[in-house]
Amino acid sequence: QVQLVESGGGLVQPGGSLRLTCTASGIIFNTNVMAWYRQPPGKERELVALINSGGIVKYADSVKGRFTISRDNAKNSVYLQMNSLKPEDTAVYYCNARIPFHYWGQGTQVTVSS
């Protein structure tokens, strides 16, 4: 059984910060490619950030310089540090593992509003 469990979402004001955590089980974590996606209301799911087994990262243009993805293999966890949050960042954020197939967490709501 594969489980990806996200936590850390919530309501923040513009300019604020949140740190999302995804803890995985049922997969080989250390060699997996992990990613964060998000789905804003009324829009399609989009890739936010990705980190491979060697620590190479990739970000959507919209979050470069503001978000940081990282991983702790000893904890089977991947993180998304989100700074300088904007209302446009409001979405459900999903954790994703890619090997051998795409696996998804249930999502955590991030709302950026005054």
Coordinates of N, CA, C and O in Angstrom, one line a residue:
Q1 N 0.8 -1.2 0.0 CA 0.0 0.0 0.0 C 0.9 1.2 0.0 O 1.8 1.4 0.9
V2 N 0.6 2.1 -0.9 CA 1.3 3.3 -1.1 C 0.5 4.4 -0.4 O -0.7 4.6 -0.7
Q3 N 1.2 5.2 0.4 CA 0.6 6.4 1.0 C 1.5 7.6 1.0 O 2.7 7.5 1.3
L4 N 0.9 8.7 0.5 CA 1.6 10.0 0.6 C 0.7 10.9 1.4 O -0.5 11.1 1.0
V5 N 1.1 11.4 2.5 CA 0.3 12.2 3.4 C 0.9 13.6 3.5 O 2.0 13.7 4.0
E6 N 0.1 14.6 3.1 CA 0.6 16.0 3.2 C 0.1 16.6 4.5 O -1.0 16.3 5.0
S7 N 0.8 17.6 4.9 CA 0.4 18.4 6.0 C 1.0 19.8 5.9 O 2.0 20.0 5.1
G8 N 0.5 20.7 6.7 CA 1.1 22.0 6.7 C 0.4 23.1 6.0 O 0.8 24.3 6.1
G9 N -0.7 22.8 5.4 CA -1.5 23.8 4.7 C -2.3 24.7 5.7 O -2.3 24.4 6.9
G10 N -2.8 25.7 5.2 CA -3.6 26.6 6.0 C -3.9 27.9 5.4 O -3.7 28.1 4.2
L11 N -4.4 28.9 6.1 CA -4.7 30.2 5.7 C -3.6 31.2 6.1 O -3.2 31.2 7.3
V12 N -3.0 31.9 5.1 CA -2.0 32.9 5.4 C -2.3 34.2 4.7 O -3.0 34.2 3.7
Q13 N -1.7 35.3 5.2 CA -1.8 36.5 4.5 C -0.8 36.7 3.4 O 0.2 36.0 3.4
P14 N -1.1 37.5 2.4 CA -0.1 37.7 1.3 C 1.2 38.1 1.9 O 1.3 38.9 2.9
G15 N 2.3 37.6 1.4 CA 3.6 37.8 1.9 C 4.1 36.9 3.0 O 5.2 36.9 3.4
G16 N 3.2 36.1 3.5 CA 3.5 35.1 4.5 C 4.1 33.8 4.0 O 4.4 33.7 2.8
S17 N 4.4 32.9 4.9 CA 5.1 31.7 4.6 C 4.4 30.5 5.1 O 3.7 30.5 6.2
L18 N 4.6 29.4 4.5 CA 4.1 28.1 4.9 C 5.1 27.0 4.5 O 5.8 27.2 3.5
R19 N 5.2 25.9 5.3 CA 6.0 24.8 4.9 C 5.2 23.6 4.9 O 4.6 23.2 5.9
L20 N 5.1 23.0 3.7 CA 4.3 21.7 3.5 C 5.2 20.5 3.7 O 6.4 20.6 3.3
T21 N 4.7 19.5 4.3 CA 5.4 18.2 4.4 C 4.6 17.1 3.8 O 3.4 17.0 3.9
C22 N 5.3 16.2 3.1 CA 4.8 15.0 2.6 C 5.6 13.8 3.1 O 6.8 13.8 2.9
T23 N 4.9 12.9 3.8 CA 5.6 11.7 4.3 C 5.1 10.5 3.5 O 3.8 10.3 3.4
A24 N 6.0 9.7 3.0 CA 5.6 8.6 2.1 C 5.9 7.3 2.8 O 6.8 7.1 3.6
S25 N 5.1 6.3 2.4 CA 5.2 4.9 2.8 C 4.8 4.0 1.7 O 4.0 4.4 0.8
G26 N 5.3 2.8 1.7 CA 5.0 1.8 0.6 C 5.7 2.0 -0.7 O 5.4 1.3 -1.7
I27 N 6.7 2.9 -0.8 CA 7.5 3.1 -1.9 C 8.9 3.1 -1.6 O 9.3 3.3 -0.4
I28 N 9.8 2.8 -2.5 CA 11.2 3.0 -2.3 C 11.5 4.5 -2.5 O 11.4 5.0 -3.6
F29 N 11.8 5.1 -1.4 CA 11.8 6.6 -1.4 C 13.1 7.2 -1.9 O 13.1 8.1 -2.6
N30 N 14.2 6.6 -1.5 CA 15.5 7.2 -1.7 C 15.8 7.5 -3.2 O 16.5 8.4 -3.5
T31 N 15.4 6.6 -4.0 CA 15.7 6.7 -5.5 C 14.5 7.2 -6.2 O 14.5 7.3 -7.5
N32 N 13.4 7.7 -5.6 CA 12.3 8.1 -6.2 C 12.4 9.6 -6.6 O 13.2 10.3 -6.0
V33 N 11.6 10.0 -7.6 CA 11.5 11.4 -8.0 C 10.2 11.9 -7.3 O 9.1 11.3 -7.5
M34 N 10.4 12.9 -6.5 CA 9.3 13.5 -5.8 C 8.9 14.9 -6.3 O 9.8 15.6 -6.8
A35 N 7.6 15.2 -6.2 CA 7.2 16.5 -6.7 C 6.0 17.0 -5.9 O 5.3 16.3 -5.3
W36 N 5.8 18.3 -6.1 CA 4.7 19.0 -5.6 C 3.9 19.6 -6.8 O 4.5 20.2 -7.6
Y37 N 2.6 19.3 -6.8 CA 1.7 19.9 -7.7 C 0.7 20.7 -7.0 O 0.5 20.6 -5.8
R38 N 0.0 21.5 -7.7 CA -1.1 22.3 -7.1 C -2.3 22.4 -8.1 O -2.0 22.4 -9.3
Q39 N -3.4 22.6 -7.6 CA -4.6 22.8 -8.4 C -5.4 24.0 -7.9 O -6.1 23.9 -6.9
P40 N -5.3 25.1 -8.5 CA -6.1 26.3 -8.1 C -7.5 26.1 -8.4 O -7.9 25.2 -9.3
P41 N -8.4 26.8 -7.7 CA -9.9 26.6 -8.0 C -10.2 26.9 -9.5 O -9.8 27.9 -10.0
G42 N -10.9 26.0 -10.1 CA -11.3 26.1 -11.5 C -10.2 25.9 -12.5 O -10.4 26.2 -13.7
K43 N -9.0 25.5 -12.1 CA -7.9 25.3 -13.0 C -7.4 23.9 -13.0 O -7.7 23.1 -12.1
E44 N -6.5 23.6 -14.0 CA -5.9 22.3 -14.0 C -4.8 22.1 -13.0 O -4.2 23.1 -12.6
R45 N -4.5 20.9 -12.7 CA -3.4 20.6 -11.8 C -2.1 20.9 -12.6 O -1.9 20.7 -13.7
E46 N -1.1 21.6 -11.8 CA 0.1 22.0 -12.5 C 1.3 21.6 -11.6 O 1.2 21.6 -10.3
L47 N 2.4 21.3 -12.2 CA 3.6 21.0 -11.5 C 4.2 22.3 -10.8 O 4.3 23.3 -11.5
V48 N 4.5 22.2 -9.6 CA 5.1 23.3 -8.8 C 6.6 23.2 -8.7 O 7.4 24.1 -9.0
A49 N 7.0 22.0 -8.2 CA 8.4 21.8 -8.0 C 8.7 20.3 -8.0 O 7.8 19.5 -7.7
L50 N 9.9 19.9 -8.3 CA 10.3 18.5 -8.4 C 11.8 18.4 -7.9 O 12.6 19.3 -8.0
I51 N 12.0 17.2 -7.3 CA 13.4 16.9 -6.8 C 13.7 15.5 -7.1 O 12.9 14.6 -6.8
N52 N 14.8 15.2 -7.8 CA 15.1 13.8 -8.1 C 16.0 13.2 -7.0 O 16.3 13.9 -5.9
S53 N 16.5 12.0 -7.2 CA 17.2 11.3 -6.1 C 18.5 11.9 -5.8 O 19.1 11.7 -4.7
G54 N 19.1 12.6 -6.8 CA 20.4 13.3 -6.6 C 20.2 14.7 -6.1 O 21.3 15.4 -5.9
G55 N 19.0 15.2 -5.8 CA 18.8 16.5 -5.2 C 18.7 17.6 -6.3 O 18.7 18.8 -5.9
I56 N 18.6 17.2 -7.5 CA 18.4 18.2 -8.6 C 17.0 18.6 -8.6 O 16.1 17.8 -8.5
V57 N 16.7 19.9 -8.6 CA 15.4 20.5 -8.5 C 15.0 21.2 -9.7 O 15.8 21.7 -10.5
K58 N 13.7 21.4 -9.8 CA 13.0 22.1 -10.9 C 11.8 22.8 -10.4 O 11.1 22.2 -9.6
Y59 N 11.6 24.0 -10.9 CA 10.5 24.8 -10.4 C 9.7 25.4 -11.5 O 10.2 25.7 -12.6
A60 N 8.4 25.6 -11.3 CA 7.6 26.3 -12.2 C 8.1 27.8 -12.2 O 8.5 28.3 -11.1
D61 N 8.0 28.5 -13.3 CA 8.4 29.8 -13.4 C 7.7 30.7 -12.3 O 8.3 31.7 -11.8
S62 N 6.5 30.4 -12.1 CA 5.7 31.2 -11.2 C 6.1 31.2 -9.7 O 5.7 32.1 -9.0
V63 N 6.9 30.2 -9.4 CA 7.3 30.1 -8.0 C 8.8 30.2 -7.8 O 9.3 30.2 -6.6
K64 N 9.6 30.4 -8.8 CA 11.0 30.5 -8.7 C 11.4 31.6 -7.8 O 10.9 32.7 -8.0
G65 N 12.4 31.4 -6.9 CA 12.8 32.4 -6.0 C 12.0 32.6 -4.8 O 12.4 33.2 -3.8
R66 N 10.8 31.9 -4.7 CA 9.9 32.0 -3.6 C 9.7 30.6 -2.9 O 9.6 30.6 -1.7
F67 N 9.7 29.6 -3.7 CA 9.5 28.2 -3.1 C 10.8 27.4 -3.2 O 11.6 27.6 -4.1
T68 N 10.9 26.5 -2.2 CA 12.1 25.6 -2.2 C 11.6 24.2 -1.8 O 10.9 24.0 -0.8
I69 N 12.0 23.3 -2.7 CA 11.7 21.9 -2.4 C 12.9 21.2 -1.9 O 14.0 21.5 -2.3
S70 N 12.7 20.3 -0.9 CA 13.8 19.6 -0.3 C 13.3 18.2 0.1 O 12.1 17.9 0.1
R71 N 14.3 17.3 0.5 CA 13.9 16.0 0.9 C 14.8 15.5 2.0 O 15.9 15.9 2.1
D72 N 14.2 14.6 2.8 CA 15.0 14.0 3.9 C 14.7 12.5 3.8 O 13.6 12.0 4.2
N73 N 15.6 11.8 3.2 CA 15.4 10.4 2.9 C 15.3 9.5 4.1 O 14.6 8.5 4.1
A74 N 16.0 10.0 5.2 CA 15.9 9.2 6.5 C 14.5 9.3 7.0 O 14.1 8.4 7.8
K75 N 13.7 10.3 6.7 CA 12.4 10.4 7.2 C 11.3 10.1 6.1 O 10.1 10.3 6.4
N76 N 11.7 9.7 4.9 CA 10.8 9.5 3.8 C 9.9 10.7 3.6 O 8.7 10.5 3.3
S77 N 10.5 11.8 3.6 CA 9.7 13.1 3.6 C 10.3 14.0 2.5 O 11.5 14.1 2.3
V78 N 9.3 14.7 1.9 CA 9.7 15.8 1.0 C 8.9 17.1 1.5 O 7.8 17.0 2.0
Y79 N 9.6 18.2 1.4 CA 9.1 19.5 1.9 C 8.9 20.5 0.8 O 9.6 20.5 -0.2
L80 N 8.0 21.4 1.0 CA 7.9 22.6 0.2 C 7.8 23.8 1.0 O 6.8 24.1 1.7
Q81 N 8.9 24.6 1.1 CA 8.9 25.8 1.8 C 8.4 26.9 0.9 O 9.0 27.1 -0.2
M82 N 7.4 27.6 1.3 CA 6.7 28.6 0.5 C 6.8 30.0 1.2 O 6.3 30.1 2.2
N83 N 7.5 30.9 0.5 CA 7.7 32.2 1.0 C 7.1 33.2 0.1 O 6.8 33.0 -1.1
S84 N 6.9 34.4 0.6 CA 6.3 35.5 -0.2 C 5.1 35.1 -0.9 O 4.9 35.4 -2.1
L85 N 4.2 34.5 -0.2 CA 3.0 33.9 -0.8 C 2.1 35.0 -1.4 O 2.0 36.1 -0.8
K86 N 1.5 34.7 -2.5 CA 0.6 35.5 -3.2 C -0.8 34.9 -3.3 O -0.9 33.7 -3.2
P87 N -1.9 35.7 -3.4 CA -3.2 35.1 -3.6 C -3.3 34.1 -4.7 O -4.0 33.1 -4.6
E88 N -2.5 34.3 -5.8 CA -2.4 33.4 -6.9 C -1.9 32.0 -6.5 O -2.1 31.1 -7.3
D89 N -1.3 31.9 -5.4 CA -0.8 30.6 -4.9 C -1.9 29.8 -4.2 O -1.6 28.6 -3.9
T90 N -3.0 30.3 -4.0 CA -4.1 29.6 -3.4 C -4.5 28.4 -4.3 O -4.8 28.5 -5.5
A91 N -4.5 27.2 -3.6 CA -4.7 26.0 -4.4 C -4.7 24.8 -3.4 O -4.3 25.0 -2.2
V92 N -5.1 23.7 -3.9 CA -4.9 22.4 -3.2 C -3.5 21.9 -3.6 O -3.3 21.8 -4.8
Y93 N -2.6 21.6 -2.7 CA -1.3 21.2 -3.0 C -1.2 19.7 -2.8 O -1.6 19.2 -1.8
Y94 N -0.6 19.0 -3.8 CA -0.5 17.5 -3.8 C 0.9 17.1 -3.8 O 1.7 17.6 -4.6
C95 N 1.2 16.1 -3.1 CA 2.5 15.4 -3.1 C 2.4 14.3 -4.2 O 1.4 13.6 -4.3
N96 N 3.5 14.1 -4.9 CA 3.5 13.2 -6.0 C 4.9 12.4 -6.0 O 5.9 13.0 -5.9
A97 N 4.8 11.1 -6.1 CA 5.9 10.2 -6.4 C 5.7 9.6 -7.7 O 4.6 9.3 -8.2
R98 N 6.9 9.4 -8.4 CA 6.8 9.0 -9.9 C 7.2 7.6 -10.2 O 6.9 7.2 -11.3
I99 N 7.9 6.9 -9.3 CA 8.4 5.6 -9.7 C 7.8 4.5 -8.8 O 7.8 4.7 -7.6
P100 N 7.3 3.5 -9.4 CA 7.2 3.1 -10.8 C 6.1 3.8 -11.6 O 6.1 3.8 -12.8
F101 N 5.1 4.3 -10.9 CA 4.0 5.0 -11.4 C 3.8 6.3 -10.6 O 4.4 6.5 -9.6
H102 N 2.9 7.1 -11.1 CA 2.6 8.3 -10.3 C 1.7 7.9 -9.2 O 0.6 7.3 -9.4
Y103 N 2.0 8.4 -8.0 CA 1.2 8.2 -6.8 C 0.9 9.6 -6.2 O 1.8 10.5 -6.3
W104 N -0.2 9.7 -5.6 CA -0.7 11.1 -5.2 C -1.2 11.0 -3.8 O -1.8 10.1 -3.3
G105 N -0.9 12.1 -3.1 CA -1.5 12.3 -1.8 C -2.9 12.8 -1.9 O -3.4 13.1 -3.0
Q106 N -3.5 13.0 -0.8 CA -4.9 13.5 -0.8 C -5.0 15.0 -0.9 O -6.1 15.6 -1.3
G107 N -3.9 15.7 -0.7 CA -3.9 17.2 -0.9 C -4.1 17.9 0.4 O -4.7 17.4 1.3
T108 N -3.5 19.1 0.4 CA -3.7 20.0 1.6 C -4.0 21.4 1.0 O -3.3 21.9 0.1
Q109 N -4.9 22.1 1.6 CA -5.4 23.4 1.1 C -4.5 24.5 1.6 O -4.2 24.6 2.8
V110 N -4.1 25.3 0.7 CA -3.3 26.5 1.0 C -4.2 27.7 0.5 O -4.5 27.8 -0.7
T111 N -4.5 28.6 1.4 CA -5.3 29.8 1.0 C -4.5 31.0 1.4 O -4.1 31.2 2.6
V112 N -4.3 31.9 0.4 CA -3.5 33.1 0.7 C -4.5 34.3 0.5 O -5.0 34.5 -0.6
S113 N -4.8 35.0 1.6 CA -5.9 36.0 1.5 C -5.7 36.9 2.7 O -5.2 36.6 3.7
S114 N -6.1 38.2 2.4 CA -6.1 39.2 3.5 C -7.4 39.1 4.3 O -7.6 39.8 5.3

